[in-house]
C-alpha cells in the first residue's frame, strides 16, 4: 500500500524546494532557470488556467491517453477471458506481453513514430503500457475463480450472464482494480513522454517540450502538476466506477 | 422417473472408491449411507455429471438437478435473497415461507459470510428445495445442525421431495429410518 501523504510532510518538502530554488537563484546569475520555485510554478499555473489553449491541451492529451487506457483495458479483458480457458492462447500471448513489459518505453515511442502519426502516438503508447498489467492480473483473477462455484453453476444450469455477474466478476474485479490503479499512473507517464517525443500539436507534451527548449522551468513544473492532477482525478473516477460495479456484483 | 446405476466403478489414483455399485433411485428419499470416505460424495458427483465413471452405466440421471454439496457453496458477499436470485434467477414466492420454516429470517439482508455454519447449511438446503429440479442430490445436508433444525429439514425434504428422486448422502439415518437405504463400503 502506498504511504499516506501527510500535510506536514508535503509542506516540509515544498519548503525545501522553495529554499533550494532561492539558494540557486542567489548563487548563480541565472540560477532561477535551473529550479523554479513552487510559488513561481503555482503562479504560472494560475496564468495558464484561464486560457483556451490550456484547456485544449488538457482535453487533447486526456482524450488520447485515457482513450488508450480504456481501449487497452477492453482488449486486455477480452483476451484474458479468452486465454483463461485456452492454454495455447496464453502461450501465444506470453512472448509479446513479456516484451512489452521489458522493453523501455522510449524504444516503442520511436518505433511507433515510424508507423503512426504524432496524433495517434500517445494513444498507442498508453494502450501498450496498460495492456500487460491488466491482462496478467485479470488472467490471474480468472485462474483463481472458485471451481466449486462453477460446479454449482453447472448443476443449477445458471446462464452464462448470471455466472459472469455472480462468480467471475467478484473474483476478477479486485485483480482488475489493482491493475487499473497501477496502469493509470503508467499510461500518463508513458503518454506524456510519447507526446514530448512525437510533439502532436496542442498537447501537454508539446507544452513540456516548449518549456524545455526555452528553459521555462515554471511552465515545466506547472504542466507537470497538471499531469499529476489529471492522473489522480482519472484514477479516482475510474476506481470509483469499478468499486460501484464491485458493490453491485457482490465483490 | 427413476435413476438406475449398474456396475458403477470409480477410482482415484488407483484407489477404488466405488466398485460395481448397482442401485435404483425411485421418487422419494433414498439414503446413501456409508462411513466417511467410502464413496457417497463420489456417487452423487457421478450422478450430477461432474465426473465420469471408470465403468458401469448410469441411466435416467440426465435430468435437471439441484444439489446440496459437501460445502455450502454460497456467494459470501450476497444475502440469502441474493444467493437464491443467483442460483434460481429470482426469489420464488414461496421462499419466504420455506426460509422461515427452516428457522431463517427471510428479511435478513446481511451477507451470508456473517451467518453461522448451521444457518448457511439451511440456506444451501433451501436453495436446492426451491429449485425447479427433477431430482435432488443432498450431500450431508444436516452437517452442523442441532436436533431441532435437523428435524425441520427432514420434514421439508419429505414434503418437497415427493415425486422426484432425492438422494440423501448421510452417515446418520436418524429420522429417516423408513427411507430405502443404499449402503456403500460394505462387503
Coordinates of C-alpha atoms in Angstrom, one line a residue:
Chain A
X1 CA 0.0 0.0 0.0
X2 CA 1.3 3.5 -0.9
X3 CA 2.2 5.5 2.2
X4 CA -0.3 8.2 3.1
X5 CA 0.8 11.8 2.2
X6 CA 0.8 13.8 5.5
X7 CA 0.2 17.6 5.0
X8 CA 3.1 18.4 7.3
X9 CA 5.4 16.2 5.2
X10 CA 4.3 17.7 1.9
X11 CA 4.6 21.3 3.4
X12 CA 8.2 20.5 4.5
X13 CA 9.2 19.2 1.1
X14 CA 7.7 22.3 -0.6
X15 CA 9.6 24.5 1.8
X16 CA 12.8 22.6 1.0
X17 CA 12.1 23.1 -2.7
X18 CA 11.4 26.8 -2.2
X19 CA 14.6 27.1 -0.2
X20 CA 16.6 25.3 -2.9
X21 CA 15.3 27.5 -5.6
X22 CA 16.0 30.7 -3.7
X23 CA 19.6 29.4 -2.9
X24 CA 20.3 28.6 -6.6
X25 CA 19.0 31.9 -7.7
X26 CA 21.2 33.7 -5.2
X27 CA 24.3 31.5 -6.0
X28 CA 24.3 31.8 -9.9
X29 CA 23.4 34.7 -12.2
X30 CA 20.7 32.6 -13.9
X31 CA 20.1 30.2 -11.1
X32 CA 16.4 30.8 -11.1
X33 CA 16.2 29.0 -14.5
X34 CA 17.6 25.8 -13.1
X35 CA 14.9 25.3 -10.5
X36 CA 11.7 27.3 -10.5
X37 CA 10.2 27.7 -7.0
X38 CA 6.8 26.2 -6.2
X39 CA 5.4 29.7 -5.9
X40 CA 6.6 30.5 -9.4
X41 CA 5.1 27.2 -10.7
X42 CA 1.8 27.9 -8.9
X43 CA 1.6 31.5 -10.3
X44 CA 2.4 30.2 -13.8
X45 CA -0.3 27.6 -13.5
X46 CA -2.8 30.4 -12.4
X47 CA -1.8 32.3 -15.5
X48 CA -2.3 29.3 -17.7
X49 CA -5.7 28.2 -16.3
X50 CA -7.9 30.9 -18.0
X51 CA -6.5 30.3 -21.5
X52 CA -8.4 28.2 -24.0
X53 CA -5.0 26.8 -25.2
X54 CA -4.5 25.3 -21.8
X55 CA -7.8 23.5 -21.8
X56 CA -7.4 22.4 -25.4
X57 CA -4.0 20.8 -24.4
X58 CA -5.6 19.1 -21.4
X59 CA -8.5 17.9 -23.5
X60 CA -6.3 16.5 -26.3
X61 CA -3.9 14.7 -24.0
X62 CA -6.6 13.4 -21.7
X63 CA -8.6 12.1 -24.7
X64 CA -5.7 10.2 -26.2
X65 CA -4.1 8.9 -23.0
X66 CA -7.3 7.9 -21.2
X67 CA -8.7 6.7 -24.5
X68 CA -5.6 4.4 -24.9
X69 CA -6.2 3.2 -21.3
X70 CA -9.8 2.3 -22.0
X71 CA -9.1 0.6 -25.3
X72 CA -6.3 -1.4 -23.8
X73 CA -8.4 -2.4 -20.8
X74 CA -11.2 -3.6 -23.1
X75 CA -8.7 -5.6 -25.2
X76 CA -6.9 -7.0 -22.1
X77 CA -10.2 -8.1 -20.6
X78 CA -11.3 -9.7 -23.8
X79 CA -8.0 -11.6 -24.4
X80 CA -7.6 -12.6 -20.7
X81 CA -11.2 -14.0 -20.8
X82 CA -10.4 -16.0 -23.9
X83 CA -6.9 -17.0 -22.8
X84 CA -8.1 -18.2 -19.3
X85 CA -9.6 -21.4 -20.8
X86 CA -7.2 -21.7 -23.8
X87 CA -3.6 -22.6 -22.8
X88 CA -2.4 -22.2 -26.4
X89 CA -3.6 -18.6 -26.5
X90 CA -1.9 -17.9 -23.1
X91 CA 1.3 -19.4 -24.6
X92 CA 0.9 -17.4 -27.8
X93 CA 0.4 -14.1 -25.9
X94 CA 3.2 -14.8 -23.4
X95 CA 6.1 -13.5 -25.5
X96 CA 4.6 -10.2 -26.7
X97 CA 3.4 -9.4 -23.2
X98 CA 6.9 -10.2 -21.8
X99 CA 8.5 -8.0 -24.5
X100 CA 6.1 -5.0 -23.8
X101 CA 6.9 -5.4 -20.1
X102 CA 10.6 -5.5 -20.5
X103 CA 11.4 -3.1 -23.4
X104 CA 12.0 0.6 -22.5
X105 CA 9.0 2.7 -23.4
X106 CA 11.3 5.1 -25.4
X107 CA 12.1 2.3 -27.9
X108 CA 8.4 1.8 -28.5
X109 CA 7.8 5.5 -28.9
X110 CA 10.5 5.8 -31.5
X111 CA 9.3 2.7 -33.3
X112 CA 5.7 3.9 -33.2
X113 CA 6.7 7.3 -34.6
X114 CA 7.8 5.4 -37.7
X115 CA 4.5 3.7 -38.0
X116 CA 2.0 6.3 -36.8
X117 CA 1.4 10.0 -37.0
X118 CA 2.1 12.0 -33.9
X119 CA -1.6 12.4 -33.1
X120 CA -2.1 8.7 -32.5
X121 CA 1.2 8.2 -30.7
X122 CA 0.2 8.9 -27.1
X123 CA -3.0 6.8 -27.5
X124 CA -0.9 3.8 -28.8
X125 CA 1.8 4.1 -26.2
X126 CA -0.5 4.5 -23.3
X127 CA -2.5 1.5 -24.5
X128 CA 0.7 -0.5 -24.9
X129 CA 1.8 0.2 -21.3
X130 CA -1.6 -0.6 -19.9
X131 CA -2.1 -3.9 -21.6
X132 CA 0.4 -6.2 -19.7
X133 CA -0.6 -5.4 -16.1
X134 CA -4.3 -5.5 -16.8
X135 CA -4.1 -8.7 -19.0
X136 CA -1.9 -10.5 -16.5
X137 CA -3.9 -9.5 -13.4
X138 CA -7.3 -10.4 -15.0
X139 CA -5.9 -13.7 -16.1
X140 CA -4.7 -14.4 -12.6
X141 CA -8.1 -13.4 -11.2
X142 CA -9.8 -15.8 -13.6
X143 CA -7.3 -18.5 -12.7
X144 CA -8.3 -18.1 -9.0
X145 CA -12.1 -18.5 -9.7
X146 CA -13.6 -21.0 -7.3
X147 CA -14.1 -24.2 -9.3
X148 CA -16.7 -25.3 -6.7
X149 CA -18.9 -22.3 -7.5
X150 CA -18.5 -23.1 -11.2
X151 CA -19.7 -26.6 -10.5
X152 CA -22.7 -25.2 -8.6
X153 CA -23.5 -23.0 -11.6
X154 CA -23.3 -26.1 -13.9
X155 CA -25.6 -28.2 -11.7
X156 CA -28.2 -25.4 -11.3
X157 CA -27.8 -24.6 -15.0
X158 CA -27.1 -20.9 -14.3
X159 CA -27.0 -18.9 -17.5
X160 CA -23.6 -17.5 -18.6
X161 CA -24.5 -13.9 -18.0
X162 CA -25.5 -14.6 -14.4
X163 CA -22.4 -16.7 -13.9
X164 CA -20.3 -13.8 -15.1
X165 CA -22.0 -11.5 -12.7
X166 CA -22.1 -13.8 -9.7
X167 CA -18.9 -15.8 -10.0
X168 CA -16.4 -14.3 -12.4
X169 CA -16.8 -10.5 -11.7
X170 CA -16.5 -10.7 -7.9
X171 CA -13.4 -12.8 -8.4
X172 CA -11.8 -10.7 -11.1
X173 CA -12.7 -7.1 -10.1
X174 CA -10.2 -6.9 -7.2
X175 CA -7.4 -8.0 -9.5
X176 CA -8.6 -5.6 -12.2
X177 CA -8.8 -2.8 -9.8
X178 CA -5.3 -3.1 -8.6
X179 CA -4.0 -3.4 -12.2
X180 CA -6.0 -0.4 -13.3
X181 CA -4.7 1.7 -10.5
X182 CA -1.1 0.9 -11.5
X183 CA -1.8 1.2 -15.2
X184 CA -3.5 4.6 -14.9
X185 CA -0.2 6.0 -13.4
X186 CA 1.8 4.3 -16.1
X187 CA -0.3 5.5 -19.0
X188 CA 0.0 9.1 -18.0
X189 CA 3.8 8.9 -17.6
X190 CA 4.3 7.0 -20.9
X191 CA 1.6 9.0 -22.8
X192 CA 3.2 12.3 -21.8
X193 CA 6.7 11.0 -22.7
X194 CA 5.3 10.0 -26.1
X195 CA 3.9 13.5 -26.7
X196 CA 7.2 15.1 -25.7
X197 CA 8.9 13.0 -28.4
X198 CA 6.2 13.0 -31.0
X199 CA 5.1 16.6 -30.4
X200 CA 1.5 16.3 -31.5
X201 CA 0.0 19.8 -31.8
X202 CA -1.9 21.3 -28.8
X203 CA -1.0 18.7 -26.2
X204 CA 0.6 18.8 -22.8
X205 CA 3.7 17.0 -24.2
X206 CA 4.2 19.8 -26.7
X207 CA 4.0 22.3 -23.9
X208 CA 6.5 20.4 -21.8
X209 CA 8.9 20.3 -24.8
X210 CA 8.5 24.1 -25.4
X211 CA 9.2 24.6 -21.7
X212 CA 12.4 22.6 -22.1
X213 CA 13.6 24.4 -25.2
X214 CA 13.1 27.9 -23.7
X215 CA 14.2 27.0 -20.2
X216 CA 10.8 27.9 -18.9
X217 CA 11.1 25.9 -15.7
X218 CA 7.9 27.4 -14.1
X219 CA 6.0 26.1 -17.1
X220 CA 7.6 22.7 -16.8
X221 CA 6.5 22.4 -13.2
X222 CA 3.1 23.8 -13.8
X223 CA 2.4 21.3 -16.6
X224 CA 3.9 18.5 -14.5
X225 CA 1.4 19.4 -11.8
X226 CA -1.4 19.3 -14.3
X227 CA -0.4 15.8 -15.3
X228 CA -0.3 14.7 -11.7
X229 CA -3.7 16.2 -11.0
X230 CA -5.2 14.6 -14.2
X231 CA -3.7 11.3 -13.4
X232 CA -5.1 11.4 -9.8
X233 CA -8.6 12.6 -11.0
X234 CA -8.9 9.9 -13.7
X235 CA -7.7 7.3 -11.2
X236 CA -10.2 8.3 -8.6
X237 CA -13.1 8.5 -11.1
X238 CA -12.3 5.2 -12.7
X239 CA -11.7 3.3 -9.5
X240 CA -15.0 4.7 -8.1
X241 CA -16.7 3.3 -11.1
X242 CA -15.0 -0.1 -10.6
X243 CA -15.9 0.0 -6.9
X244 CA -19.6 0.7 -7.8
X245 CA -19.6 -2.3 -10.1
X246 CA -17.9 -4.4 -7.5
X247 CA -20.6 -3.4 -5.0
X248 CA -23.3 -4.5 -7.4
X249 CA -21.6 -7.7 -8.2
X250 CA -21.0 -8.5 -4.5
X251 CA -17.2 -8.5 -4.8
Chain B
X1 CA -38.8 -41.0 -13.0
X2 CA -36.2 -43.4 -11.8
X3 CA -32.4 -43.4 -11.9
X4 CA -30.5 -46.6 -12.5
X5 CA -26.9 -47.4 -11.9
X6 CA -25.3 -50.7 -12.8
X7 CA -21.9 -51.9 -12.1
X8 CA -20.6 -48.3 -11.3
X9 CA -16.9 -48.1 -10.7
X10 CA -14.7 -45.2 -9.8
X11 CA -11.1 -45.0 -8.6
X12 CA -8.9 -42.1 -7.7
X13 CA -5.2 -42.6 -8.2
X14 CA -5.6 -46.3 -8.4
X15 CA -7.6 -46.4 -5.1
X16 CA -11.1 -47.8 -5.8
X17 CA -13.9 -45.8 -4.3
X18 CA -16.9 -47.4 -6.0
X19 CA -16.6 -51.0 -7.1
X20 CA -19.5 -52.3 -9.2
X21 CA -22.4 -50.4 -7.4
X22 CA -25.9 -51.2 -8.7
X23 CA -28.9 -49.4 -7.4
X24 CA -32.3 -47.9 -8.4
X25 CA -33.3 -44.5 -7.1
X26 CA -37.1 -44.0 -7.2
X27 CA -39.1 -40.9 -6.4
X28 CA -38.9 -40.0 -2.8
X29 CA -35.9 -40.1 -0.4
X30 CA -33.2 -42.8 -0.8
X31 CA -30.5 -42.6 1.8
X32 CA -26.9 -43.3 0.6
X33 CA -25.3 -44.4 3.9
X34 CA -21.7 -45.0 4.4
X35 CA -18.8 -44.1 6.6
X36 CA -16.7 -41.1 5.6
X37 CA -14.5 -41.7 2.5
X38 CA -16.4 -44.6 1.1
X39 CA -17.9 -43.0 -2.0
X40 CA -21.1 -41.1 -1.0
X41 CA -19.9 -37.9 -2.5
X42 CA -18.3 -39.7 -5.5
X43 CA -21.7 -41.3 -6.3
X44 CA -23.5 -38.0 -6.2
X45 CA -20.9 -36.3 -8.3
X46 CA -21.1 -39.1 -10.9
X47 CA -24.9 -38.7 -11.0
X48 CA -24.7 -35.0 -11.3
X49 CA -22.4 -35.4 -14.3
X50 CA -19.5 -33.6 -12.6
X51 CA -17.3 -36.7 -13.0
X52 CA -17.2 -39.7 -15.4
X53 CA -17.3 -43.2 -14.1
X54 CA -14.5 -45.6 -14.8
X55 CA -17.0 -48.3 -15.6
X56 CA -20.7 -49.1 -15.4
X57 CA -23.9 -47.5 -16.6
X58 CA -26.0 -44.6 -15.4
X59 CA -29.5 -44.2 -16.8
X60 CA -32.1 -41.5 -16.1
X61 CA -29.7 -39.1 -14.5
X62 CA -29.6 -36.8 -17.5
X63 CA -32.2 -34.5 -15.9
X64 CA -32.4 -31.2 -14.1
X65 CA -30.7 -31.5 -10.7
X66 CA -30.5 -29.4 -7.6
X67 CA -27.9 -30.2 -5.0
X68 CA -26.6 -29.5 -1.6
X69 CA -22.8 -30.1 -1.9
X70 CA -20.4 -31.1 0.8
X71 CA -19.6 -27.4 1.2
X72 CA -22.3 -24.7 1.3
X73 CA -21.1 -23.1 -1.9
X74 CA -22.8 -19.8 -1.3
X75 CA -21.7 -16.4 -2.6
X76 CA -20.2 -15.0 0.6
X77 CA -20.9 -11.3 -0.1
X78 CA -24.5 -11.7 -1.1
X79 CA -27.6 -12.0 1.2
X80 CA -29.9 -15.0 1.3
X81 CA -32.1 -13.4 -1.3
X82 CA -29.0 -12.6 -3.5
X83 CA -27.9 -16.2 -3.3
X84 CA -31.3 -17.5 -4.3
X85 CA -31.5 -15.0 -7.1
X86 CA -28.1 -16.1 -8.4
X87 CA -28.9 -19.8 -8.4
X88 CA -32.6 -19.6 -9.4
X89 CA -32.8 -16.4 -11.4
X90 CA -35.4 -14.9 -9.0
X91 CA -36.5 -15.3 -5.4
X92 CA -39.5 -17.7 -5.7
X93 CA -42.7 -16.5 -3.9
X94 CA -42.6 -19.5 -1.6
X95 CA -39.0 -18.7 -0.5
X96 CA -40.1 -16.6 2.5
X97 CA -42.2 -19.3 4.0
X98 CA -39.7 -22.0 3.3
X99 CA -36.8 -20.0 4.9
X100 CA -39.0 -19.2 7.9
X101 CA -39.8 -22.9 8.3
X102 CA -36.1 -23.6 8.3
X103 CA -35.7 -21.1 11.1
X104 CA -34.1 -18.4 8.9
X105 CA -35.2 -14.8 8.7
X106 CA -36.3 -14.1 5.1
X107 CA -35.7 -10.4 5.6
X108 CA -32.1 -10.8 6.8
X109 CA -30.2 -8.7 4.3
X110 CA -26.7 -9.4 5.8
X111 CA -24.2 -11.1 3.6
X112 CA -24.1 -14.8 4.3
X113 CA -20.5 -14.6 5.3
X114 CA -21.8 -13.2 8.6
X115 CA -24.1 -16.2 9.1
X116 CA -23.4 -19.2 11.3
X117 CA -22.5 -22.5 9.8
X118 CA -25.9 -24.0 10.6
X119 CA -27.7 -21.1 9.0
X120 CA -25.6 -21.3 5.9
X121 CA -26.3 -25.0 5.6
X122 CA -30.0 -24.5 5.9
X123 CA -29.9 -21.8 3.2
X124 CA -28.0 -24.2 0.9
X125 CA -30.8 -26.7 1.5
X126 CA -33.5 -24.1 0.9
X127 CA -31.8 -23.2 -2.4
X128 CA -31.9 -26.9 -3.5
X129 CA -35.5 -27.3 -2.4
X130 CA -36.7 -24.2 -4.2
X131 CA -35.0 -25.0 -7.5
X132 CA -37.2 -26.3 -10.3
X133 CA -35.4 -29.7 -10.3
X134 CA -36.4 -33.2 -11.4
X135 CA -34.0 -34.8 -8.9
X136 CA -32.2 -33.7 -5.7
X137 CA -28.7 -34.7 -4.6
X138 CA -28.1 -33.8 -0.9
X139 CA -24.6 -34.5 0.4
X140 CA -24.7 -34.5 4.2
X141 CA -27.3 -31.7 4.3
X142 CA -27.5 -31.8 8.1
X143 CA -23.9 -31.0 8.9
X144 CA -23.7 -28.5 11.7
X145 CA -27.4 -28.7 12.5
X146 CA -28.8 -29.4 16.0
X147 CA -31.6 -32.0 16.5
X148 CA -34.4 -29.5 16.2
X149 CA -33.2 -27.9 13.0
X150 CA -32.3 -31.3 11.6
X151 CA -35.9 -32.5 12.2
X152 CA -37.3 -29.4 10.4
X153 CA -35.0 -30.1 7.4
X154 CA -36.1 -33.7 7.2
X155 CA -39.7 -32.7 7.3
X156 CA -39.2 -30.2 4.5
X157 CA -37.2 -32.6 2.4
X158 CA -40.0 -35.2 2.7
X159 CA -42.6 -32.6 1.8
X160 CA -40.9 -31.2 -1.2
X161 CA -39.0 -34.3 -2.3
X162 CA -42.1 -36.3 -3.2
X163 CA -42.5 -37.2 -6.8
X164 CA -38.8 -36.9 -7.7
X165 CA -35.8 -38.9 -6.6
X166 CA -34.0 -37.4 -3.6
X167 CA -30.6 -38.9 -3.0
X168 CA -29.6 -38.1 0.6
X169 CA -26.0 -39.0 1.5
X170 CA -25.6 -39.2 5.2
X171 CA -23.8 -41.2 7.9
X172 CA -26.7 -40.7 10.4
X173 CA -30.1 -42.1 9.5
X174 CA -32.0 -40.5 12.4
X175 CA -35.5 -39.6 11.3
X176 CA -35.0 -41.3 8.0
X177 CA -35.5 -44.9 9.2
X178 CA -38.4 -45.5 6.8
X179 CA -36.4 -44.5 3.7
X180 CA -34.7 -47.1 1.4
X181 CA -31.0 -47.2 2.0
X182 CA -28.2 -47.8 -0.4
X183 CA -25.2 -48.8 1.7
X184 CA -21.7 -48.2 0.4
X185 CA -18.4 -49.6 1.6
X186 CA -19.9 -52.9 2.7
X187 CA -18.6 -56.2 1.6

